[in-house]
Coordinates of C-alpha atoms in Angstrom, one line a residue:
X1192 CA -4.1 0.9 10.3
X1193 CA -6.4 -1.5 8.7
X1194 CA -8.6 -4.5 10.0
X1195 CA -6.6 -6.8 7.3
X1196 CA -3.5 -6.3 9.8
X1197 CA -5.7 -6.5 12.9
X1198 CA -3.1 -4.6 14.2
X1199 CA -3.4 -0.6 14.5
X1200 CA 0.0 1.0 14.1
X1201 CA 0.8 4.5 15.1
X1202 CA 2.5 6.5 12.9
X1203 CA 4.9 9.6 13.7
X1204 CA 3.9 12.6 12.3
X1205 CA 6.3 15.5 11.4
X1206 CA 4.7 18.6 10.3
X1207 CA 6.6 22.3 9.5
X1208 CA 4.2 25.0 9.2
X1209 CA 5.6 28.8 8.1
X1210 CA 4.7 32.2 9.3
X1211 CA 6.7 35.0 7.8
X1212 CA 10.2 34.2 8.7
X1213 CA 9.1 31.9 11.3
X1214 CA 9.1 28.0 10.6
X1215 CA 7.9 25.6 13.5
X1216 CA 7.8 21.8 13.8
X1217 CA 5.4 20.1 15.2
X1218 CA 5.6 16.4 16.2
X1219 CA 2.5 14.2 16.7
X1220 CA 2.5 10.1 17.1
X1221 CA -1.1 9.4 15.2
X1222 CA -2.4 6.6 17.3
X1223 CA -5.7 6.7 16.3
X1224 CA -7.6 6.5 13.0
X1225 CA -7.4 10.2 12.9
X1226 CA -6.4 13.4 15.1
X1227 CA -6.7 16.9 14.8
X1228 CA -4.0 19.1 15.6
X1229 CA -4.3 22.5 16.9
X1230 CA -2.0 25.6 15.0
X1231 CA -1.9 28.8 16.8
X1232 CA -2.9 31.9 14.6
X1233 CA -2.6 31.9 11.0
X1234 CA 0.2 30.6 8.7
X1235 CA 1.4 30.9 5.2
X1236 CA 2.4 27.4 4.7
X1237 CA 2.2 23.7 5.9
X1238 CA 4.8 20.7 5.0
X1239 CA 3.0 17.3 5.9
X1240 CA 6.4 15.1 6.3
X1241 CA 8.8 17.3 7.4
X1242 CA 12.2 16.7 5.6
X1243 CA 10.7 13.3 4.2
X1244 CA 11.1 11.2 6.7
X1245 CA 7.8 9.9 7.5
X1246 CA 6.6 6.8 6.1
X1247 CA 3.0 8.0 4.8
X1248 CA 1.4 9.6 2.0
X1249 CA 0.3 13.5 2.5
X1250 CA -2.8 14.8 0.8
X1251 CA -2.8 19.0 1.4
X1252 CA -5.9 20.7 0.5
X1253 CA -6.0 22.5 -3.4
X1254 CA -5.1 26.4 -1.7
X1255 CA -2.3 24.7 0.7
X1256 CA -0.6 23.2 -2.4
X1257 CA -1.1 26.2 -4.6
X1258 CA 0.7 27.8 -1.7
X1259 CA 3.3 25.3 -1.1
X1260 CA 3.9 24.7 -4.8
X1261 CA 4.6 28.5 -5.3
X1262 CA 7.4 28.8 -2.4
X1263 CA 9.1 25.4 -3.1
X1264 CA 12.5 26.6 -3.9
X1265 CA 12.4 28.4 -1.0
X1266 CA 11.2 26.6 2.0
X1267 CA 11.5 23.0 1.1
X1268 CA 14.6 20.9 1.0
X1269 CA 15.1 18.4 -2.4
X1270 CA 13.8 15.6 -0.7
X1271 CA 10.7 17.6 0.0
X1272 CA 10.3 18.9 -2.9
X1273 CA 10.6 15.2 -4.7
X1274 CA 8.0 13.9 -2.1
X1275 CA 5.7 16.8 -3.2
X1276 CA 5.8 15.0 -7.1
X1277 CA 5.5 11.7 -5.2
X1278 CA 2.6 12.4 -3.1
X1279 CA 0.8 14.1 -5.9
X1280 CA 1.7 11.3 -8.5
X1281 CA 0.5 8.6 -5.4
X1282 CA -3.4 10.5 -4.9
X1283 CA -3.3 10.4 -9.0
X1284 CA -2.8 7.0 -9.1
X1285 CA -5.5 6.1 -6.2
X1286 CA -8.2 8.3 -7.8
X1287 CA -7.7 11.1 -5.3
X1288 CA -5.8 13.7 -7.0
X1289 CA -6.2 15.2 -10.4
X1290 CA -4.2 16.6 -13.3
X1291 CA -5.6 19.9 -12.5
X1292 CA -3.7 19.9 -9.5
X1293 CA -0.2 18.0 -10.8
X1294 CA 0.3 20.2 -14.0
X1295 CA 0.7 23.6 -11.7
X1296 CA 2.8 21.6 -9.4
X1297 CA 5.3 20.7 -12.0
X1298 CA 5.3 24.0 -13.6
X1299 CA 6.0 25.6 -10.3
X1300 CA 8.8 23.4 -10.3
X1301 CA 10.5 24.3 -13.4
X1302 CA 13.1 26.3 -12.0
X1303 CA 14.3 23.2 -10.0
X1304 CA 17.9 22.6 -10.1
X1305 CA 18.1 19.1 -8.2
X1306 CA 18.8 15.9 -10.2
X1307 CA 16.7 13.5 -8.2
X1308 CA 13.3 15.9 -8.6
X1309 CA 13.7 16.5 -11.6
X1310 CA 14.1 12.6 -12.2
X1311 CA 11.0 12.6 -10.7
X1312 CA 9.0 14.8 -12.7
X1313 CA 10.5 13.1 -15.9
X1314 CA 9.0 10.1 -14.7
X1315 CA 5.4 11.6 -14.8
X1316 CA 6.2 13.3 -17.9
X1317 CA 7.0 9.8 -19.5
X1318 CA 3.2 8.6 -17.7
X1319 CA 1.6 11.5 -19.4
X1320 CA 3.7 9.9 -22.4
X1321 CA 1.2 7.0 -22.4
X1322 CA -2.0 8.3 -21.1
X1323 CA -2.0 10.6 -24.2
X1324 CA -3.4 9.9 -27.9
X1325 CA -1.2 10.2 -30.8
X1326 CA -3.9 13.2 -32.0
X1327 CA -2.7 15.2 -28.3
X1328 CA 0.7 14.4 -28.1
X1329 CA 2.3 17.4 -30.1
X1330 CA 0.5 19.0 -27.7
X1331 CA 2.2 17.6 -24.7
X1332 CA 5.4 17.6 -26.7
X1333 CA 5.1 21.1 -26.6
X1334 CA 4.4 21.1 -23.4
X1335 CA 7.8 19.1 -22.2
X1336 CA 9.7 21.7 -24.1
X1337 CA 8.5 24.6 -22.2
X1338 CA 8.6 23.1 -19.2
X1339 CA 12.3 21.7 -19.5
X1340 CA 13.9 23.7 -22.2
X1341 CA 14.6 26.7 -20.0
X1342 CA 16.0 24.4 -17.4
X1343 CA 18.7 22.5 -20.0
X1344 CA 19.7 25.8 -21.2
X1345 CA 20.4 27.1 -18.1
X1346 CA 23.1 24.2 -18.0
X1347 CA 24.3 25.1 -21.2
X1348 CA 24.9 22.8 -23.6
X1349 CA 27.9 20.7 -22.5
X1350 CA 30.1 19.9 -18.8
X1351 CA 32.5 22.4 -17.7
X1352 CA 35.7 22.1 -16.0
X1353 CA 34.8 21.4 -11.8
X1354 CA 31.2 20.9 -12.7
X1355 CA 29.6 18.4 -10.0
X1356 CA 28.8 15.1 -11.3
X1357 CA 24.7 15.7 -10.5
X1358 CA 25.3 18.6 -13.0
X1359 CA 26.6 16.2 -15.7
X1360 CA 24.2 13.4 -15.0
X1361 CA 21.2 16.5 -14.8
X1362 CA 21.6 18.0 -18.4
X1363 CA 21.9 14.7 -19.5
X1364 CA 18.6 13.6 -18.3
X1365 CA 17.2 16.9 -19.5
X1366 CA 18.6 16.4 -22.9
X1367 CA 16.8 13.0 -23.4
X1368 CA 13.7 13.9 -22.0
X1369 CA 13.4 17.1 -24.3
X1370 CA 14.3 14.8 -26.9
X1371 CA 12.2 12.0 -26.4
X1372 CA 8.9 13.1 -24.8
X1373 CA 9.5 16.7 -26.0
X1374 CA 11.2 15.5 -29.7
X1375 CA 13.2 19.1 -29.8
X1376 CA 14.4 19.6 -33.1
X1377 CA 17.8 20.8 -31.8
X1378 CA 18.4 18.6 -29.1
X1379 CA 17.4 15.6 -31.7
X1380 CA 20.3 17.6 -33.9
X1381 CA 22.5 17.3 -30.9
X1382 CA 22.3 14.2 -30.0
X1383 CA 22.6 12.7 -33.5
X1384 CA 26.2 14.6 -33.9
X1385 CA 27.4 13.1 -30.3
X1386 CA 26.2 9.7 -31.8
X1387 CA 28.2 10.2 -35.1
X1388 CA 31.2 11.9 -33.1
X1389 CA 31.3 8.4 -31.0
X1390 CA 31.3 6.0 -33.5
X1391 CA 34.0 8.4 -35.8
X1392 CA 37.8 7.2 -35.3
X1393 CA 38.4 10.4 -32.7
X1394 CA 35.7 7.7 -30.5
X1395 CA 33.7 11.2 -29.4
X1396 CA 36.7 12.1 -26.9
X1397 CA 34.8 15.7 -26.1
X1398 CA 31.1 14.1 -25.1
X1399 CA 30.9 12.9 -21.9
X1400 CA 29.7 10.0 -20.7
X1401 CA 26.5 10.8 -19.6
X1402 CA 25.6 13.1 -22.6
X1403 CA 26.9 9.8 -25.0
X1404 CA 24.4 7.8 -23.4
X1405 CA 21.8 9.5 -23.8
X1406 CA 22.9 10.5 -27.2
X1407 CA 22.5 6.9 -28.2
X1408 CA 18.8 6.2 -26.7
X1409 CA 17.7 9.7 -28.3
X1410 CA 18.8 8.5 -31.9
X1411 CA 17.5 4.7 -31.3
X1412 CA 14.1 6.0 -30.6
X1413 CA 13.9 7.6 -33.9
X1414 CA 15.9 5.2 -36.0
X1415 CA 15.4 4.1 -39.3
X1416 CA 16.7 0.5 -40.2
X1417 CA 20.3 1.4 -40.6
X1418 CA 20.6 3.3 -38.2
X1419 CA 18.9 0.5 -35.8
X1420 CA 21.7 -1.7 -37.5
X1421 CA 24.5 0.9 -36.7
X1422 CA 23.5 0.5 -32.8
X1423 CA 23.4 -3.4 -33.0
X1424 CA 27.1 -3.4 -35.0
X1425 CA 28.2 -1.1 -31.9
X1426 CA 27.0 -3.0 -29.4
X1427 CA 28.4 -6.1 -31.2
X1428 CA 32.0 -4.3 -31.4
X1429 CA 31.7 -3.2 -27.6
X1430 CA 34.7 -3.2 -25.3
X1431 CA 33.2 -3.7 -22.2
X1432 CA 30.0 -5.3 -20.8
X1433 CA 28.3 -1.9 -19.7
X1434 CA 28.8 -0.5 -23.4
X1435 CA 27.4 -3.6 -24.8
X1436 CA 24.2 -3.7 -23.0
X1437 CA 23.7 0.3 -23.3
X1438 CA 23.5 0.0 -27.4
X1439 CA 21.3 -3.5 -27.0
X1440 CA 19.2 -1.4 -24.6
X1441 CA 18.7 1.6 -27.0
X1442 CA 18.3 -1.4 -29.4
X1443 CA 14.2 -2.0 -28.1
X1444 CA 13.5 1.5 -27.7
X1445 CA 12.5 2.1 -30.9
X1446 CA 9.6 3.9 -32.1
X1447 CA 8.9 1.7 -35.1
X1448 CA 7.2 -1.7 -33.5
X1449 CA 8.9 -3.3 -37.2
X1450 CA 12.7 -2.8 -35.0
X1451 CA 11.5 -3.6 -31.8
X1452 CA 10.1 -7.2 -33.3
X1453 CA 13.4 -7.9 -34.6
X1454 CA 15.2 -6.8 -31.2
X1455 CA 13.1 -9.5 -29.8
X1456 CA 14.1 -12.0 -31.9
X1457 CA 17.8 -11.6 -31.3
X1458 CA 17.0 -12.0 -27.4
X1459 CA 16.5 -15.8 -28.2
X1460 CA 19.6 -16.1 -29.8
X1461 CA 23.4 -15.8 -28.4
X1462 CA 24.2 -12.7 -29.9
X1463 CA 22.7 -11.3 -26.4
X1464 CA 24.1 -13.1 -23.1
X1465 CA 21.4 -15.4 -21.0
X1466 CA 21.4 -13.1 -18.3
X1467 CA 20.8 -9.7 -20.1
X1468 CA 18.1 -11.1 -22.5
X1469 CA 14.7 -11.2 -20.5
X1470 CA 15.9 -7.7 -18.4
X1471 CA 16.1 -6.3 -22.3
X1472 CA 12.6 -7.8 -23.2
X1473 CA 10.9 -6.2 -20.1
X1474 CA 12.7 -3.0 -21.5
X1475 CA 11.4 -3.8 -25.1
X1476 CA 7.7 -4.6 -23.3
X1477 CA 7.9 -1.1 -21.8
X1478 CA 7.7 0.8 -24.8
X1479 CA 5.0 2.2 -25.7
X1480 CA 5.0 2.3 -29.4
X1481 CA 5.3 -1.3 -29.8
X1482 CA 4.0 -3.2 -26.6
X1483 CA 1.6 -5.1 -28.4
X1484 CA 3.8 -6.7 -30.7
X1485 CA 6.3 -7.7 -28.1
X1486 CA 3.2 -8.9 -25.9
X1487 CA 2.4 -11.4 -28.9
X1488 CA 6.3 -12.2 -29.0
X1489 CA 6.2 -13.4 -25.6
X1490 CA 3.0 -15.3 -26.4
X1491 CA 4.0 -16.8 -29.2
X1492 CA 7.9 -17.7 -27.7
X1493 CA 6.7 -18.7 -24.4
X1494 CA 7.6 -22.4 -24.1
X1495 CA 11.6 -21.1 -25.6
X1496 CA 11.4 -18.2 -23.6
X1497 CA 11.3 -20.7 -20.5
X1498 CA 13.4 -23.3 -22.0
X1499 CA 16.3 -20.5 -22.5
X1500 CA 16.0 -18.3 -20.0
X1501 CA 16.2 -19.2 -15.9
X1502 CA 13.0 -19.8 -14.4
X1503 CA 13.2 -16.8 -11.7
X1504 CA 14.0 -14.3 -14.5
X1505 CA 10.6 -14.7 -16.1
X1506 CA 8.9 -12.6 -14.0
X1507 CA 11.1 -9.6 -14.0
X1508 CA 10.6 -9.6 -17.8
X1509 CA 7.0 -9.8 -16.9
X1510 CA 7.6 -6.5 -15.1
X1511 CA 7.2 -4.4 -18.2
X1512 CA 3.1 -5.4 -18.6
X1513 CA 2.7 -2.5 -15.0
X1514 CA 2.9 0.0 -18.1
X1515 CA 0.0 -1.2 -19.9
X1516 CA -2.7 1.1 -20.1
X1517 CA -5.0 0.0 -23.1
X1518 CA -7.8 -2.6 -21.2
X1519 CA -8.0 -5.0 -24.4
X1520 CA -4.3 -5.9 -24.1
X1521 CA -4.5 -5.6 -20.2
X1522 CA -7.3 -8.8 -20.0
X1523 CA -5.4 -10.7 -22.9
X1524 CA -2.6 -10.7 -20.7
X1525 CA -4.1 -11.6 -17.3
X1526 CA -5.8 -14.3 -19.1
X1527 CA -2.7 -15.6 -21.0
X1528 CA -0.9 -15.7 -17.4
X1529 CA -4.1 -17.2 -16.0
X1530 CA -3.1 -20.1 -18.5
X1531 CA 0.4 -20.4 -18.5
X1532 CA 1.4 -19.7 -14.8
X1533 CA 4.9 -19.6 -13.4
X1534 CA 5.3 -21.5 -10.0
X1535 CA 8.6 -19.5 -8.9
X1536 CA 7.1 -16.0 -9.1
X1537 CA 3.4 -16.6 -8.5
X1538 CA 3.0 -13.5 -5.9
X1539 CA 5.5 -11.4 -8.1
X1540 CA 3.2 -11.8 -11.5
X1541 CA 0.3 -10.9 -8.9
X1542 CA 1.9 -7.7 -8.0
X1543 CA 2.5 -6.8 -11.9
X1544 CA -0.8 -7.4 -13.3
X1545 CA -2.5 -5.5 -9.9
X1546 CA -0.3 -2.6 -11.2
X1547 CA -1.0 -2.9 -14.8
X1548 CA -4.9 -2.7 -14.1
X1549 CA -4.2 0.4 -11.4
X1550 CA -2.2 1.8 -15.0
X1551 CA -5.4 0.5 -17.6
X1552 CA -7.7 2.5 -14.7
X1553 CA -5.7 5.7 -14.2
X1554 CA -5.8 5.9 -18.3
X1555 CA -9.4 5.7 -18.4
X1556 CA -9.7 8.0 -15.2
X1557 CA -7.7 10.8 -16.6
X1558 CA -7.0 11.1 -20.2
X1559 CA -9.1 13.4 -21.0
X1560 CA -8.6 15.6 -17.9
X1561 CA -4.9 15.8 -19.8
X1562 CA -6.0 16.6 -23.1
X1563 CA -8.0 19.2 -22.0
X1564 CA -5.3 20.6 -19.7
X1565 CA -3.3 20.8 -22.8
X1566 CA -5.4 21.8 -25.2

């Protein structure tokens, strides 16, 4: 409901509040700026979008989410549960929440066993991935590992007969999480046997599919030049069009900016298809260890970049500056776009650089609040 609209809007409210055994739903249509809605006697917990259906943001107070947080797996559904990370990641992002309040959430939720929250709180985890200095991050990497570790081993280490495909797709996303954000020795160990198992003449009949995959981006991140090589022969050799792009994927997350510069290259030429090769340079753009070398890439290729490519891709690639958190890169890039605009996604590039400076503020906002936290 803002003047910008001119029109007010009323929302429908769902709340759930608890009381012992006792859960009641209350229903209000907010029709005015705000309302204040009468509970009778005390209760032990409050939901602010019952079953996650409304279409707003909700901002409990620290002791409600404290409470909340600590009876998750039992009184809220998935979806509630992901809209709890949501909401919390949303006030972070708008300068109203804190990490004093997100860490306890996500602990709280380590004993989650749903795929889509805990794709969720990988997502912050790969955030806290780039708000963090390289002197802190063994910290956080420690911090991933305890958080996640009990959670994959729980799975154990590999699908079982009548497992449920969220299951599979779950300890595979654990895996690569652990091993990327948290760099676990063992899961590194794993993932580099699955890889070797794959390209070996049995073709790595035992891993499944979702474990392979991640197999492969776990051992590009930490690849060494023949290794990098090994990925590009196999994505070369590829049978099918999916397998392809998953090894030229892996191919720009590398950790050493030297691999990542040479991925780039290879976008301009045909060895990757027109219509993959700016959707792989937002991906290359995206990683953090070597965004500003593939930000002076793109500077440097622009005029080919639009000469190869169709115009309308250009600002999907341009997606991957959102991630930038560092201000000196952030206002070479909005000036660089201020000088070299593109006509067919004018309001798009808007939208990605209005993220990246939200990203460059929430970095300066709460970086140290997280290297304290995990200190």
């Amino acid at each position: 409901m803002t003047a910008a609209h001119e029109t007010d809007r009323a929302v429908p409210v769902v709340l759930r509040t608890g009381r012992g055994d006792v859960a009641e739903e209350i229903r209000v249509l907010l029709d005015t700026e705000s309302a204040t809605v009468p509970v009778d006697g005390d209760i032990d917990w409050i939901v602010g979008n019952h079953e996650g259906s409304g279409f707003y943001r909700v901002a409990l107070g620290d002791d409600d989410l404290t409470v909340l947080a600590g009876r998750a797996a039992e009184v809220l559904s998935p979806l509630e549960r992901y809209g709890l990370v949501e909401d919390e990641w949303a006030l972070l992002l708008a300068g109203r929440g804190s990490i004093e309040r997100l860490l306890p959430l996500l602990r709280s939720l380590s004993g989650d066993d749903d795929l889509s929250v805990w794709r969720r709180i990988i997502s912050v985890i790969a955030w806290f991935d780039r708000l963090v200095d390289d002197e802190t991050r063994p910290a956080l990497q420690a911090w991933v590992r305890a958080l996640l570790g009990p959670a994959l081993q729980a799975l154990g280490p590999a699908k079982v007969e009548g497992e449920a495909d969220r299951v599979t797709a779950l300890r595979a996303a654990l895996a690569l999480a652990v091993a990327t954000h948290g760099q676990d020795v063992r899961q590194r160990e794993l993932a580099r046997q699955r890889f070797d198992a794959a390209g070996s003449s049995a073709g790595g009949a035992d891993v499944d599919a979702d474990l392979a995959d991640a197999a492969v981006k776990i051992v590009a991140t930490g690849a060494d030049a023949d290794t990098w090589e090994e990925i590009r022969r196999r994505a070369n050799a590829a049978e099918t069009a999916q397998d392809r792009l998953r090894h030229q994927g892996a191919l720009a997350d590398a950790d050493d900016p030297e691999l990542v510069r040479r991925f780039c290259d290879l976008v301009l030429t045909d060895e990757i298809r027109t219509q993959d090769g700016l959707f792989l340079l937002r991906r290359a753009l995206a990683n953090r260890a070597a965004t500003t070398g593939v930000w002076a890439f793109v500077e440097g290729h622009w005029e080919e970049i639009n000469r190869r490519f169709p115009s309308a891709s250009v600002p999907r690639m341009l997606e991957g500056v959102r991630t930038v958190t560092d201000r000196t890169l952030a206002t070479r890039i909005a000036a660089f776009l201020a000088d070299h605009p593109v006509p067919q996604g004018e309001q798009v590039i808007r939208q990605h650089q209005e993220r990246m400076w939200v990203s460059v503020a929430l970095a300066e906002r709460v970086s140290s609040d997280l290297r304290s936290a995990l200190a």
